[in-house]
GROMACS .gro file of C-alpha atoms in nm:
model
  315
    1MET     CA    1  11.235  11.414  11.898
    2SER     CA    2  10.859  11.322  11.819
    3GLN     CA    3  10.870  10.969  11.612
    4PRO     CA    4  10.612  10.728  11.437
    5LEU     CA    5  10.669  10.433  11.674
    6PHE     CA    6  10.752  10.080  11.487
    7LEU     CA    7  10.538   9.743  11.601
    8GLN     CA    8  10.733   9.409  11.621
    9PRO     CA    9  10.360   9.142  11.576
   10VAL     CA   10  10.272   8.854  11.857
   11PHE     CA   11  10.149   8.552  11.615
   12GLN     CA   12   9.890   8.348  11.774
   13GLU     CA   13   9.801   7.988  11.593
   14ARG     CA   14   9.414   7.907  11.538
   15ILE     CA   15   9.357   7.561  11.418
   16TRP     CA   16   9.114   7.706  11.107
   17GLY     CA   17   9.470   7.954  11.082
   18GLY     CA   18   9.689   7.848  10.775
   19THR     CA   19  10.002   8.093  10.602
   20ALA     CA   20   9.904   8.294  10.416
   21LEU     CA   21  10.005   8.601  10.723
   22LYS     CA   22  10.383   8.399  10.577
   23ASP     CA   23  10.242   8.446  10.221
   24GLN     CA   24  10.117   8.752  10.183
   25PHE     CA   25  10.298   8.948  10.436
   26ASN     CA   26  10.616   8.787  10.451
   27TYR     CA   27  10.587   8.713  10.855
   28ASP     CA   28  10.823   8.500  11.008
   29ILE     CA   29  10.487   8.260  11.150
   30PRO     CA   30  10.474   8.020  11.485
   31SER     CA   31  10.336   7.668  11.223
   32ASP     CA   32  10.080   7.686  10.937
   33LYS     CA   33   9.817   7.677  11.139
   34THR     CA   34   9.901   8.078  11.247
   35GLY     CA   35   9.589   8.273  11.195
   36GLU     CA   36   9.627   8.530  11.345
   37CYS     CA   37   9.861   8.823  11.315
   38TRP     CA   38   9.789   9.033  11.719
   39ALA     CA   39   9.953   9.360  11.500
   40ILE     CA   40   9.878   9.700  11.767
   41SER     CA   41   9.808   9.525  12.077
   42GLY     CA   42   9.849   9.625  12.484
   43HIS     CA   43   9.666   9.349  12.528
   44PRO     CA   44   9.795   9.112  12.788
   45ASN     CA   45   9.788   8.809  12.594
   46GLY     CA   46   9.959   8.965  12.341
   47GLN     CA   47  10.234   9.242  12.352
   48SER     CA   48  10.280   9.521  12.013
   49THR     CA   49  10.724   9.555  12.083
   50VAL     CA   50  10.854   9.852  11.968
   51VAL     CA   51  11.086   9.789  11.792
   52ASN     CA   52  11.239  10.193  11.695
   53GLY     CA   53  11.377  10.510  11.916
   54GLU     CA   54  11.402  10.554  12.221
   55PHE     CA   55  11.121  10.330  12.352
   56ALA     CA   56  11.259  10.074  12.140
   57GLY     CA   57  11.204   9.732  12.320
   58LYS     CA   58  10.910   9.859  12.556
   59THR     CA   59  10.512   9.737  12.444
   60ILE     CA   60  10.235   9.953  12.396
   61GLY     CA   61  10.094   9.826  12.806
   62GLU     CA   62  10.437   9.946  12.946
   63LEU     CA   63  10.413  10.252  12.734
   64TRP     CA   64  10.012  10.311  12.872
   65ASN     CA   65  10.137  10.289  13.190
   66GLU     CA   66  10.436  10.464  13.229
   67HIS     CA   67  10.432  10.771  12.879
   68ARG     CA   68  10.033  10.812  12.885
   69GLU     CA   69  10.153  11.194  12.746
   70LEU     CA   70  10.250  10.933  12.364
   71PHE     CA   71   9.877  10.919  12.379
   72GLY     CA   72   9.682  11.299  12.461
   73GLY     CA   73   9.702  11.209  12.811
   74HIS     CA   74   9.361  10.955  12.755
   75THR     CA   75   9.255  10.867  13.043
   76SER     CA   76   9.122  10.464  12.952
   77PRO     CA   77   9.258  10.210  13.167
   78VAL     CA   78   9.424   9.997  12.890
   79PHE     CA   79   9.504  10.050  12.604
   80PRO     CA   80   9.191  10.089  12.449
   81LEU     CA   81   9.265   9.920  12.057
   82LEU     CA   82   9.376   9.585  11.886
   83THR     CA   83   9.486   9.542  11.555
   84LYS     CA   84   9.463   9.230  11.407
   85ILE     CA   85   9.473   9.083  11.075
   86LEU     CA   86   9.297   8.755  11.074
   87ASP     CA   87   9.395   8.406  10.859
   88ALA     CA   88   9.025   8.196  10.776
   89ASN     CA   89   9.236   7.954  10.612
   90ALA     CA   90   8.904   7.754  10.777
   91ASP     CA   91   8.614   7.790  10.862
   92LEU     CA   92   8.574   7.986  11.236
   93SER     CA   93   8.394   7.923  11.448
   94VAL     CA   94   8.001   8.135  11.495
   95GLN     CA   95   8.067   8.386  11.824
   96VAL     CA   96   7.917   8.651  11.949
   97HIS     CA   97   8.102   8.926  12.199
   98PRO     CA   98   7.951   9.120  12.497
   99ASP     CA   99   7.955   9.473  12.541
  100ASP     CA  100   8.201   9.660  12.812
  101THR     CA  101   7.844   9.627  13.118
  102TYR     CA  102   7.843   9.276  13.067
  103ALA     CA  103   8.213   9.189  13.072
  104LYS     CA  104   8.248   9.422  13.311
  105GLU     CA  105   8.049   9.198  13.545
  106HIS     CA  106   8.128   8.830  13.446
  107GLU     CA  107   8.443   8.908  13.230
  108ASN     CA  108   8.678   8.980  13.551
  109GLY     CA  109   8.628   9.380  13.413
  110GLU     CA  110   8.714   9.289  13.050
  111LEU     CA  111   8.657   9.549  12.808
  112GLY     CA  112   8.327   9.418  12.616
  113LYS     CA  113   8.455   9.367  12.207
  114THR     CA  114   8.308   9.584  11.894
  115GLU     CA  115   8.471   9.554  11.629
  116CYS     CA  116   8.540   9.575  11.255
  117TRP     CA  117   8.672   9.345  10.924
  118TYR     CA  118   8.865   9.508  10.680
  119ILE     CA  119   8.837   9.248  10.351
  120ILE     CA  120   9.165   9.207  10.232
  121ASP     CA  121   9.167   8.880  10.005
  122CYS     CA  122   8.913   8.643   9.931
  123ASP     CA  123   8.829   8.316   9.771
  124GLU     CA  124   8.609   8.443   9.463
  125ASP     CA  125   8.349   8.259   9.634
  126ALA     CA  126   8.359   8.342   9.987
  127GLU     CA  127   8.114   8.419  10.220
  128MET     CA  128   8.141   8.544  10.652
  129ILE     CA  129   7.799   8.451  10.903
  130PHE     CA  130   7.635   8.727  10.950
  131GLY     CA  131   7.439   8.787  11.167
  132HIS     CA  132   7.074   8.530  11.245
  133THR     CA  133   6.691   8.490  11.093
  134ALA     CA  134   6.547   8.411  11.477
  135GLY     CA  135   6.290   8.649  11.624
  136THR     CA  136   6.311   8.625  11.911
  137LYS     CA  137   6.487   8.473  12.258
  138GLU     CA  138   6.238   8.228  12.269
  139GLU     CA  139   6.341   8.108  11.861
  140PHE     CA  140   6.609   8.193  11.883
  141VAL     CA  141   6.769   7.912  12.164
  142LYS     CA  142   6.481   7.715  11.995
  143LEU     CA  143   6.707   7.728  11.713
  144ILE     CA  144   6.988   7.598  11.884
  145GLU     CA  145   6.930   7.360  12.097
  146LYS     CA  146   6.735   7.210  11.782
  147GLY     CA  147   7.068   7.278  11.599
  148GLU     CA  148   6.937   7.423  11.302
  149TRP     CA  149   7.182   7.650  11.219
  150ASN     CA  150   7.095   7.661  10.794
  151ASP     CA  151   6.782   7.774  10.977
  152LEU     CA  152   6.970   8.013  11.213
  153LEU     CA  153   7.227   8.172  11.065
  154ARG     CA  154   7.270   8.445  10.752
  155ARG     CA  155   7.527   8.407  10.536
  156VAL     CA  156   7.632   8.719  10.322
  157PRO     CA  157   7.887   8.719   9.978
  158VAL     CA  158   8.221   8.888  10.048
  159LYS     CA  159   8.416   8.988   9.839
  160PRO     CA  160   8.794   9.144   9.862
  161GLY     CA  161   8.765   9.590   9.995
  162ASP     CA  162   8.473   9.490  10.169
  163PHE     CA  163   8.344   9.647  10.554
  164PHE     CA  164   8.189   9.520  10.767
  165TYR     CA  165   8.131   9.670  11.132
  166VAL     CA  166   8.032   9.449  11.358
  167PRO     CA  167   7.883   9.560  11.772
  168SER     CA  168   7.919   9.382  12.038
  169GLY     CA  169   7.615   9.103  12.019
  170THR     CA  170   7.619   9.047  11.688
  171ILE     CA  171   7.694   8.701  11.587
  172HIS     CA  172   7.881   8.583  11.373
  173ALA     CA  173   8.180   8.441  11.204
  174LEU     CA  174   8.419   8.441  10.948
  175CYS     CA  175   8.414   8.164  10.658
  176LYS     CA  176   8.743   7.982  10.478
  177GLY     CA  177   8.959   8.173  10.203
  178THR     CA  178   8.942   8.503  10.454
  179LEU     CA  179   9.228   8.737  10.528
  180VAL     CA  180   9.067   9.033  10.691
  181LEU     CA  181   9.228   9.341  10.914
  182GLU     CA  182   9.009   9.355  11.260
  183THR     CA  183   9.072   9.646  11.451
  184GLN     CA  184   8.827   9.662  11.760
  185GLN     CA  185   8.788   9.736  12.104
  186SER     CA  186   9.173   9.528  12.305
  187SER     CA  187   8.984   9.238  12.469
  188ASP     CA  188   8.986   8.868  12.382
  189THR     CA  189   8.708   8.778  12.554
  190THR     CA  190   8.471   8.460  12.252
  191TYR     CA  191   8.158   8.308  12.340
  192ARG     CA  192   8.121   8.067  12.094
  193VAL     CA  193   7.765   7.941  11.953
  194TYR     CA  194   7.838   7.687  11.754
  195ASP     CA  195   8.181   7.493  11.640
  196TYR     CA  196   8.131   7.254  11.314
  197ASP     CA  197   8.126   7.004  11.599
  198ARG     CA  198   8.523   6.992  11.560
  199SER     CA  199   8.780   6.798  11.794
  200ASP     CA  200   9.196   6.925  11.759
  201ALA     CA  201   9.457   6.715  11.681
  202GLU     CA  202   9.413   6.569  12.051
  203GLY     CA  203   9.074   6.442  12.009
  204ASN     CA  204   8.868   6.751  12.209
  205THR     CA  205   8.631   6.958  12.095
  206ARG     CA  206   8.613   7.342  12.176
  207GLU     CA  207   8.441   7.505  12.448
  208LEU     CA  208   8.101   7.624  12.360
  209HIS     CA  209   7.944   7.938  12.540
  210ILE     CA  210   7.520   7.872  12.529
  211GLU     CA  211   7.429   8.031  12.826
  212LYS     CA  212   7.649   8.345  12.753
  213SER     CA  213   7.575   8.388  12.397
  214ILE     CA  214   7.233   8.365  12.471
  215GLU     CA  215   7.190   8.633  12.746
  216VAL     CA  216   7.447   8.916  12.474
  217THR     CA  217   7.308   8.798  12.168
  218THR     CA  218   7.100   9.095  12.008
  219ILE     CA  219   6.759   8.955  11.908
  220PRO     CA  220   6.637   9.028  11.651
  221HIS     CA  221   6.902   9.136  11.444
  222ARG     CA  222   7.043   9.441  11.376
  223ASN     CA  223   7.275   9.582  11.052
  224ALA     CA  224   7.458   9.856  11.140
  225ASP     CA  225   7.396  10.137  10.945
  226VAL     CA  226   7.737  10.175  10.805
  227GLN     CA  227   7.805  10.492  10.584
  228PRO     CA  228   8.137  10.533  10.343
  229SER     CA  229   8.254  10.825  10.270
  230VAL     CA  230   8.515  10.881  10.038
  231GLU     CA  231   8.685  11.224  10.050
  232LYS     CA  232   8.987  11.331   9.749
  233ARG     CA  233   9.286  11.546   9.750
  234ASP     CA  234   9.662  11.557   9.717
  235GLY     CA  235   9.826  11.250   9.666
  236VAL     CA  236   9.513  11.114   9.845
  237GLU     CA  237   9.201  10.941   9.824
  238VAL     CA  238   9.110  10.952  10.251
  239THR     CA  239   8.805  10.690  10.270
  240LYS     CA  240   8.565  10.657  10.625
  241PHE     CA  241   8.464  10.349  10.669
  242VAL     CA  242   8.262  10.460  11.021
  243GLU     CA  243   8.348  10.664  11.264
  244ALA     CA  244   8.165  10.489  11.622
  245GLU     CA  245   8.162  10.447  12.049
  246TYR     CA  246   8.493  10.273  12.113
  247PHE     CA  247   8.740  10.412  11.751
  248SER     CA  248   8.672  10.527  11.405
  249VAL     CA  249   8.835  10.374  11.085
  250TYR     CA  250   9.011  10.518  10.811
  251LYS     CA  251   9.181  10.315  10.406
  252TRP     CA  252   9.395  10.594  10.267
  253GLN     CA  253   9.465  10.549   9.900
  254VAL     CA  254   9.823  10.672   9.878
  255ASP     CA  255   9.939  10.815   9.545
  256GLY     CA  256  10.173  10.981   9.536
  257TYR     CA  257  10.280  11.232   9.766
  258SER     CA  258  10.048  11.444  10.092
  259SER     CA  259  10.053  11.595  10.418
  260PHE     CA  260   9.832  11.561  10.710
  261VAL     CA  261   9.807  11.709  11.011
  262GLN     CA  262   9.733  11.466  11.352
  263ASP     CA  263   9.409  11.563  11.463
  264GLN     CA  264   9.372  11.326  11.686
  265PRO     CA  265   9.525  11.259  12.022
  266PHE     CA  266   9.714  10.934  11.906
  267GLN     CA  267   9.674  10.703  11.512
  268LEU     CA  268   9.729  10.351  11.491
  269ALA     CA  269   9.886  10.254  11.136
  270SER     CA  270   9.863   9.982  10.925
  271VAL     CA  271  10.008   9.930  10.574
  272LEU     CA  272   9.853   9.681  10.331
  273ASP     CA  273   9.996   9.703  10.047
  274GLY     CA  274  10.299   9.926   9.924
  275GLU     CA  275  10.546  10.072   9.919
  276GLY     CA  276  10.684  10.436  10.014
  277THR     CA  277  10.843  10.658  10.275
  278LEU     CA  278  10.694  10.828  10.620
  279ARG     CA  279  10.847  11.213  10.667
  280VAL     CA  280  10.781  11.370  11.041
  281GLN     CA  281  11.026  11.628  11.156
  282GLY     CA  282  11.247  11.604  10.898
  283GLU     CA  283  11.324  11.254  10.971
  284SER     CA  284  11.244  10.956  10.671
  285TYR     CA  285  11.146  10.605  10.753
  286ALA     CA  286  11.062  10.331  10.492
  287LEU     CA  287  10.717  10.219  10.550
  288LYS     CA  288  10.691   9.867  10.288
  289LYS     CA  289  10.296   9.579  10.313
  290GLY     CA  290  10.351   9.459  10.640
  291ASP     CA  291  10.423   9.726  10.879
  292HIS     CA  292  10.244   9.866  11.179
  293PHE     CA  293  10.288  10.204  11.384
  294ILE     CA  294  10.184  10.392  11.536
  295LEU     CA  295  10.189  10.842  11.563
  296PRO     CA  296  10.151  10.952  11.907
  297ALA     CA  297  10.068  11.270  12.042
  298ASP     CA  298  10.383  11.475  11.963
  299VAL     CA  299  10.346  11.432  11.590
  300GLU     CA  300  10.141  11.706  11.499
  301THR     CA  301  10.237  11.682  11.105
  302PHE     CA  302  10.343  11.383  10.949
  303GLU     CA  303  10.385  11.318  10.545
  304VAL     CA  304  10.394  11.010  10.308
  305GLU     CA  305  10.509  10.958   9.939
  306GLY     CA  306  10.518  10.623   9.757
  307ASN     CA  307  10.157  10.372   9.658
  308LEU     CA  308  10.036  10.227   9.936
  309GLU     CA  309   9.738  10.123  10.104
  310LEU     CA  310   9.684  10.176  10.510
  311ILE     CA  311   9.406  10.126  10.712
  312VAL     CA  312   9.427  10.379  11.027
  313SER     CA  313   9.181  10.427  11.294
  314HIS     CA  314   9.151  10.641  11.607
  315VAL     CA  315   8.941  10.628  11.995
   0.00000   0.00000   0.00000
């Protein structure tokens, strides 16, 4: 029978992590330095597991390899997307990600990493690093070598509800006091440019990747042209944030009852707030804040009822 695939996330501890994933979503986190919830993941470094139905206990990677029909027969060799929630309790390193071509050659066939962020919550004065000021590669290298980070890095203010599209090659960093849902290509390749000269509990500094960063950074910086659009219909307001090469991302603000037709091979959904009910083929599934699920290809129609905010994506 057609049914959604509800998922058990995987949690990752980070030097910059905190407790917001427990405080805001009631997750059972491993420590007070928990930085990442890998909510919908088929990546070998942290795979989500199905918790309901005939595929309970299976990882997304196993389903991708053994039951490709659930995903409309998509041809990617690996599950292509990764949904995370990030708790930036301290500043993340300034970083950049490679594109597919560079990653395939230099990172053992790994995908590149284009990503995007939806700001769930943040401090009143929160900001992020997004891009750089260098006009040429020579200027970029010079500012890095001199450590003139305040001159090189662009800082932008953020507020809850903001959306940022971050193509590969973009210098970026989440800063202290932000809670973010990230939709990205399924990749775990990050090149650190600057880490504030921090050390871990053992006194070790984290590895930097200056040469690779210089090779993959887009110079000069280009802001992606993102033009969100809003569609209102019975019971739901759908905001389309981006429709791009690797993924499309939407916010569904459900208020009451709404019916949907599945017009994609499969969709990923995360409940960021509220509670309600998902109905598929006459079966009801409770939805609450912090739930994550996949609507596979054989779910042709479905209904959502309640007061909920969801972030939904597809390839």
